[in-house]
């Protein structure tokens, strides 16, 4: 920022700020860099992913490869009568789903809740969609700032419970990845297996790097020395936690990649690369 001869920033008013309020600045923002690029890219990336997921799950097609046992994480757990029986690893207790309803509907609200209330994603969409604030030193788009003390942002406090639910979904995805190694002739392995396993490992890394998980492991302790196991867990999770933002994006990518690979194999567009059986 360049100061004027009087020492005042361009666009700044000479009035004093209100007590406890913002400085009275006439200009919308004094930032001259392209601060809007990061929120714009974030909005585009998240919107593209949601669009892809909506289209893929609404088709109710190409979610399972019967020959190799690959089930896309988008349709897991497959609990509806509409699911192919071999894809329903936990039975089919739910009735048939009408067209356009995702087969993974049971897990979806919890996964969306987990990501929506995630500390990293909050930063991303507060800046890109909620515009509160869009960037540092750029005014809030809302008249009043109430933080996370009012509906709907008050719901962010549910994050810890979504963490537990996401842990269960990760266990389900892990099971899906493991059973895919077992075919009619025993052990089998193809590129799809490696993609499913890679996806599950990264999902666990994202889930365990969660801030709530870190707090569960090491929070509310007065003396780490008296809780060596929790201290060790907290230390490991803290290391992972420094990569939480990267893992948030990487897992969006691997989820879409895993789903796309399974869809292409299921639709006979590409063959699965087989290593064993
Ligand atoms: S803080 Fe991101 S998943 Fe918990």
Tab-separated table of C-alpha atoms and ligand atoms in Angstrom:
chain	number	residue	atom	x	y	z
A	1	UNK	CA	0.000	0.000	0.000
A	2	UNK	CA	1.340	3.468	-0.884
A	3	UNK	CA	0.901	6.228	1.673
A	4	UNK	CA	0.118	9.810	0.610
A	5	UNK	CA	2.203	12.834	1.531
A	6	UNK	CA	0.036	13.307	4.596
A	7	UNK	CA	0.921	9.781	5.618
A	8	UNK	CA	-2.637	8.575	4.975
A	9	UNK	CA	-3.413	5.559	2.785
A	10	UNK	CA	-5.347	6.295	-0.457
A	11	UNK	CA	-9.107	6.081	0.103
A	12	UNK	CA	-8.754	6.319	3.861
A	13	UNK	CA	-10.932	8.797	5.702
A	14	UNK	CA	-9.580	11.123	8.305
A	15	UNK	CA	-12.410	10.225	10.664
A	16	UNK	CA	-11.584	8.178	13.685
A	17	UNK	CA	-12.821	4.605	13.751
A	18	UNK	CA	-15.915	3.954	15.841
A	19	UNK	CA	-14.965	2.576	19.244
A	20	UNK	CA	-14.473	-1.152	18.790
A	21	UNK	CA	-15.375	-0.956	15.085
A	22	UNK	CA	-13.580	-0.809	11.774
A	23	UNK	CA	-11.539	2.150	10.701
A	24	UNK	CA	-13.767	4.506	8.678
A	25	UNK	CA	-12.397	3.885	5.186
A	26	UNK	CA	-14.378	5.087	2.189
A	27	UNK	CA	-12.726	2.708	-0.302
A	28	UNK	CA	-14.086	-0.841	-0.495
A	29	UNK	CA	-10.616	-2.171	0.173
A	30	UNK	CA	-7.130	-0.748	0.067
A	31	UNK	CA	-5.663	-3.969	-1.242
A	32	UNK	CA	-4.252	-3.617	-4.731
A	33	UNK	CA	-3.171	-7.232	-5.293
A	34	UNK	CA	-5.400	-9.835	-6.959
A	35	UNK	CA	-6.856	-11.023	-3.643
A	36	UNK	CA	-9.949	-12.401	-5.394
A	37	UNK	CA	-8.032	-15.070	-7.364
A	38	UNK	CA	-7.771	-17.588	-4.499
A	39	UNK	CA	-11.477	-17.400	-3.474
A	40	UNK	CA	-12.493	-17.609	-7.133
A	41	UNK	CA	-10.356	-20.701	-7.793
A	42	UNK	CA	-11.672	-22.314	-4.610
A	43	UNK	CA	-15.278	-21.618	-5.624
A	44	UNK	CA	-14.665	-23.018	-9.126
A	45	UNK	CA	-12.949	-26.158	-7.786
A	46	UNK	CA	-15.632	-26.925	-5.199
A	47	UNK	CA	-18.476	-26.197	-7.638
A	48	UNK	CA	-16.921	-28.470	-10.299
A	49	UNK	CA	-16.564	-31.309	-7.798
A	50	UNK	CA	-20.141	-30.984	-6.502
A	51	UNK	CA	-21.455	-30.890	-10.081
A	52	UNK	CA	-19.518	-34.036	-10.992
A	53	UNK	CA	-20.739	-35.857	-7.864
A	54	UNK	CA	-24.347	-34.814	-8.470
A	55	UNK	CA	-24.323	-36.000	-12.076
A	56	UNK	CA	-22.573	-39.271	-11.276
A	57	UNK	CA	-24.751	-40.245	-8.337
A	58	UNK	CA	-28.001	-39.180	-10.030
A	59	UNK	CA	-27.384	-41.558	-12.939
A	60	UNK	CA	-27.533	-44.634	-10.620
A	61	UNK	CA	-25.353	-46.356	-13.232
A	62	UNK	CA	-21.832	-47.752	-13.545
A	63	UNK	CA	-21.247	-47.761	-9.793
A	64	UNK	CA	-20.119	-51.403	-9.551
A	65	UNK	CA	-17.900	-53.773	-11.555
A	66	UNK	CA	-19.269	-57.286	-10.847
A	67	UNK	CA	-16.283	-59.202	-12.348
A	68	UNK	CA	-13.787	-57.449	-10.063
A	69	UNK	CA	-15.953	-56.382	-7.103
A	70	UNK	CA	-15.179	-52.653	-7.447
A	71	UNK	CA	-17.772	-50.454	-5.752
A	72	UNK	CA	-17.472	-46.681	-6.063
A	73	UNK	CA	-17.278	-44.827	-2.723
A	74	UNK	CA	-20.067	-42.546	-4.014
A	75	UNK	CA	-22.535	-45.460	-3.778
A	76	UNK	CA	-21.285	-47.043	-0.580
A	77	UNK	CA	-22.840	-48.464	1.487
A	78	UNK	CA	-25.337	-49.681	-1.120
A	79	UNK	CA	-28.350	-50.551	1.053
A	80	UNK	CA	-31.297	-50.165	-1.333
A	81	UNK	CA	-33.278	-52.850	-3.150
A	82	UNK	CA	-32.205	-51.013	-6.316
A	83	UNK	CA	-28.552	-52.015	-5.716
A	84	UNK	CA	-27.001	-54.965	-7.512
A	85	UNK	CA	-27.004	-57.697	-4.795
A	86	UNK	CA	-23.215	-58.263	-5.121
A	87	UNK	CA	-22.643	-54.542	-4.463
A	88	UNK	CA	-24.717	-54.606	-1.285
A	89	UNK	CA	-21.992	-55.650	1.154
A	90	UNK	CA	-24.257	-54.944	4.132
A	91	UNK	CA	-27.570	-56.252	2.760
A	92	UNK	CA	-30.408	-54.328	1.138
A	93	UNK	CA	-32.720	-53.283	4.008
A	94	UNK	CA	-33.944	-50.122	2.257
A	95	UNK	CA	-36.706	-50.041	-0.427
A	96	UNK	CA	-36.041	-49.261	-4.084
A	97	UNK	CA	-34.785	-45.749	-4.665
A	98	UNK	CA	-36.604	-43.536	-7.181
A	99	UNK	CA	-34.580	-42.300	-10.181
A	100	UNK	CA	-31.975	-39.600	-9.477
A	101	UNK	CA	-31.617	-40.569	-5.796
A	102	UNK	CA	-27.988	-41.531	-5.021
A	103	UNK	CA	-27.435	-45.097	-3.818
A	104	UNK	CA	-24.989	-43.768	-1.237
A	105	UNK	CA	-27.722	-41.598	0.285
A	106	UNK	CA	-27.266	-43.087	3.748
A	107	UNK	CA	-23.669	-41.914	4.122
A	108	UNK	CA	-23.959	-38.750	2.050
A	109	UNK	CA	-25.499	-36.382	4.660
A	110	UNK	CA	-22.795	-37.332	7.159
A	111	UNK	CA	-19.967	-36.935	4.672
A	112	UNK	CA	-21.316	-33.610	3.455
A	113	UNK	CA	-21.775	-32.508	7.066
A	114	UNK	CA	-18.210	-33.548	7.849
A	115	UNK	CA	-16.734	-31.591	4.957
A	116	UNK	CA	-19.076	-28.630	5.340
A	117	UNK	CA	-18.169	-28.121	9.002
A	118	UNK	CA	-14.455	-28.927	8.506
A	119	UNK	CA	-12.224	-26.143	9.798
A	120	UNK	CA	-10.353	-25.907	6.513
A	121	UNK	CA	-13.437	-25.928	4.285
A	122	UNK	CA	-14.979	-23.235	6.466
A	123	UNK	CA	-12.116	-20.960	5.566
A	124	UNK	CA	-12.554	-21.876	1.908
A	125	UNK	CA	-16.266	-21.269	1.593
A	126	UNK	CA	-16.473	-18.377	4.040
A	127	UNK	CA	-14.160	-16.621	1.620
A	128	UNK	CA	-15.517	-17.954	-1.668
A	129	UNK	CA	-19.281	-18.211	-1.106
A	130	UNK	CA	-20.267	-16.640	2.229
A	131	UNK	CA	-17.918	-13.691	1.596
A	132	UNK	CA	-17.366	-13.197	5.294
A	133	UNK	CA	-14.755	-11.905	4.756
A	134	UNK	CA	-13.686	-12.626	1.141
A	135	UNK	CA	-10.043	-11.941	2.097
A	136	UNK	CA	-7.929	-10.241	4.736
A	137	UNK	CA	-8.601	-6.488	4.824
A	138	UNK	CA	-11.588	-6.827	2.461
A	139	UNK	CA	-14.934	-5.887	4.025
A	140	UNK	CA	-17.487	-8.483	4.965
A	141	UNK	CA	-20.404	-8.801	2.527
A	142	UNK	CA	-22.798	-9.086	5.466
A	143	UNK	CA	-24.180	-6.152	7.421
A	144	UNK	CA	-23.392	-7.695	10.771
A	145	UNK	CA	-20.755	-10.154	11.872
A	146	UNK	CA	-22.080	-12.727	14.299
A	147	UNK	CA	-19.442	-15.405	13.817
A	148	UNK	CA	-20.683	-18.912	14.491
A	149	UNK	CA	-23.103	-17.898	17.214
A	150	UNK	CA	-26.319	-17.889	15.125
A	151	UNK	CA	-28.122	-20.255	12.779
A	152	UNK	CA	-26.990	-21.530	10.277
A	153	UNK	CA	-23.317	-21.185	11.232
A	154	UNK	CA	-24.097	-22.335	14.759
A	155	UNK	CA	-24.305	-25.825	13.226
A	156	UNK	CA	-20.509	-25.778	12.781
A	157	UNK	CA	-20.312	-26.950	16.386
A	158	UNK	CA	-21.589	-30.356	15.264
A	159	UNK	CA	-18.262	-31.061	13.594
A	160	UNK	CA	-17.065	-33.492	16.246
A	161	UNK	CA	-20.157	-35.687	15.758
A	162	UNK	CA	-19.717	-35.647	11.991
A	163	UNK	CA	-16.138	-36.779	12.626
A	164	UNK	CA	-17.391	-39.923	14.375
A	165	UNK	CA	-19.824	-40.616	11.507
A	166	UNK	CA	-17.099	-40.059	8.901
A	167	UNK	CA	-14.926	-42.555	10.768
A	168	UNK	CA	-17.650	-45.184	10.357
A	169	UNK	CA	-17.969	-44.388	6.635
A	170	UNK	CA	-14.190	-44.728	6.263
A	171	UNK	CA	-14.461	-48.165	7.876
A	172	UNK	CA	-17.156	-49.091	5.322
A	173	UNK	CA	-14.933	-47.867	2.463
A	174	UNK	CA	-12.043	-49.873	3.902
A	175	UNK	CA	-14.213	-52.991	3.939
A	176	UNK	CA	-15.241	-52.353	0.304
A	177	UNK	CA	-11.587	-52.072	-0.708
A	178	UNK	CA	-10.634	-55.291	1.107
A	179	UNK	CA	-13.495	-57.490	-0.181
A	180	UNK	CA	-12.680	-56.426	-3.750
A	181	UNK	CA	-9.507	-58.554	-3.449
A	182	UNK	CA	-11.649	-61.653	-3.098
A	183	UNK	CA	-13.139	-63.065	-6.328
A	184	UNK	CA	-14.767	-66.361	-7.365
A	185	UNK	CA	-11.314	-67.919	-7.729
A	186	UNK	CA	-9.840	-66.531	-4.542
A	187	UNK	CA	-7.332	-63.678	-4.358
A	188	UNK	CA	-7.447	-61.222	-7.262
A	189	UNK	CA	-5.832	-57.897	-7.975
A	190	UNK	CA	-6.072	-55.240	-10.639
A	191	UNK	CA	-5.387	-51.538	-10.998
A	192	UNK	CA	-8.858	-50.850	-9.582
A	193	UNK	CA	-7.852	-52.544	-6.307
A	194	UNK	CA	-4.807	-50.294	-5.987
A	195	UNK	CA	-6.917	-47.205	-6.706
A	196	UNK	CA	-9.500	-48.245	-4.086
A	197	UNK	CA	-6.780	-48.887	-1.483
A	198	UNK	CA	-4.998	-45.604	-2.272
A	199	UNK	CA	-8.279	-43.742	-1.946
A	200	UNK	CA	-9.026	-45.351	1.418
A	201	UNK	CA	-5.549	-44.584	2.806
A	202	UNK	CA	-5.920	-40.933	1.841
A	203	UNK	CA	-9.453	-40.804	3.262
A	204	UNK	CA	-8.104	-42.070	6.578
A	205	UNK	CA	-5.285	-39.521	6.442
A	206	UNK	CA	-7.830	-36.721	5.914
A	207	UNK	CA	-10.186	-38.054	8.606
A	208	UNK	CA	-7.457	-38.568	11.201
A	209	UNK	CA	-5.848	-35.197	10.492
A	210	UNK	CA	-9.120	-33.533	11.558
A	211	UNK	CA	-8.809	-30.853	14.246
A	212	UNK	CA	-11.543	-32.563	16.289
A	213	UNK	CA	-9.606	-35.832	16.149
A	214	UNK	CA	-6.509	-33.995	17.417
A	215	UNK	CA	-8.528	-32.548	20.272
A	216	UNK	CA	-10.069	-35.918	21.119
A	217	UNK	CA	-6.562	-37.421	21.284
A	218	UNK	CA	-4.809	-34.763	23.336
A	219	UNK	CA	-7.316	-32.122	24.417
A	220	UNK	CA	-8.357	-31.341	27.999
A	221	UNK	CA	-5.174	-32.865	29.442
A	222	UNK	CA	-3.272	-30.996	32.100
A	223	UNK	CA	-0.177	-33.190	32.055
A	224	UNK	CA	0.943	-34.938	28.888
A	225	UNK	CA	3.558	-36.780	30.973
A	226	UNK	CA	0.795	-38.700	32.726
A	227	UNK	CA	-0.823	-39.773	29.448
A	228	UNK	CA	2.016	-41.032	27.206
A	229	UNK	CA	-0.245	-42.912	24.774
A	230	UNK	CA	-2.552	-39.958	24.228
A	231	UNK	CA	0.469	-37.683	23.955
A	232	UNK	CA	2.000	-39.923	21.285
A	233	UNK	CA	-1.315	-40.015	19.383
A	234	UNK	CA	-1.701	-36.257	19.663
A	235	UNK	CA	1.854	-35.773	18.352
A	236	UNK	CA	1.251	-38.004	15.310
A	237	UNK	CA	-2.129	-36.434	14.554
A	238	UNK	CA	-0.617	-32.967	14.932
A	239	UNK	CA	1.945	-33.810	12.233
A	240	UNK	CA	-0.823	-35.004	9.929
A	241	UNK	CA	-2.919	-31.985	10.859
A	242	UNK	CA	-0.382	-29.616	9.300
A	243	UNK	CA	-1.321	-31.173	5.943
A	244	UNK	CA	-5.076	-30.991	6.516
A	245	UNK	CA	-5.778	-28.464	3.759
A	246	UNK	CA	-3.798	-30.455	1.196
A	247	UNK	CA	-5.530	-33.672	2.274
A	248	UNK	CA	-8.927	-31.975	1.963
A	249	UNK	CA	-8.227	-31.221	-1.701
A	250	UNK	CA	-6.335	-34.438	-2.489
A	251	UNK	CA	-9.193	-36.588	-1.188
A	252	UNK	CA	-11.718	-34.683	-3.299
A	253	UNK	CA	-9.499	-35.555	-6.265
A	254	UNK	CA	-8.981	-39.212	-5.341
A	255	UNK	CA	-12.700	-39.717	-4.649
A	256	UNK	CA	-13.582	-38.378	-8.104
A	257	UNK	CA	-10.723	-40.320	-9.729
A	258	UNK	CA	-11.750	-43.594	-8.051
A	259	UNK	CA	-15.355	-43.088	-9.088
A	260	UNK	CA	-14.384	-42.166	-12.659
A	261	UNK	CA	-12.131	-45.220	-13.033
A	262	UNK	CA	-14.853	-47.578	-11.779
A	263	UNK	CA	-17.447	-45.901	-14.019
A	264	UNK	CA	-15.209	-46.281	-17.091
A	265	UNK	CA	-14.483	-49.955	-16.355
A	266	UNK	CA	-18.143	-50.686	-15.516
A	267	UNK	CA	-19.262	-49.034	-18.759
A	268	UNK	CA	-16.679	-51.082	-20.752
A	269	UNK	CA	-14.987	-47.921	-21.955
A	270	UNK	CA	-11.605	-49.137	-20.661
A	271	UNK	CA	-10.507	-52.594	-19.450
A	272	UNK	CA	-9.190	-53.024	-15.923
A	273	UNK	CA	-5.440	-53.620	-15.838
A	274	UNK	CA	-5.160	-57.064	-14.180
A	275	UNK	CA	-2.127	-58.176	-12.144
A	276	UNK	CA	-3.476	-61.356	-10.612
A	277	UNK	CA	-6.586	-63.384	-11.597
B	1	LIG	S1	-11.234	-30.047	10.732
B	1	LIG	FE1	-11.348	-30.704	8.697
B	1	LIG	S2	-12.271	-32.621	8.887
B	1	LIG	FE2	-12.234	-31.914	10.942
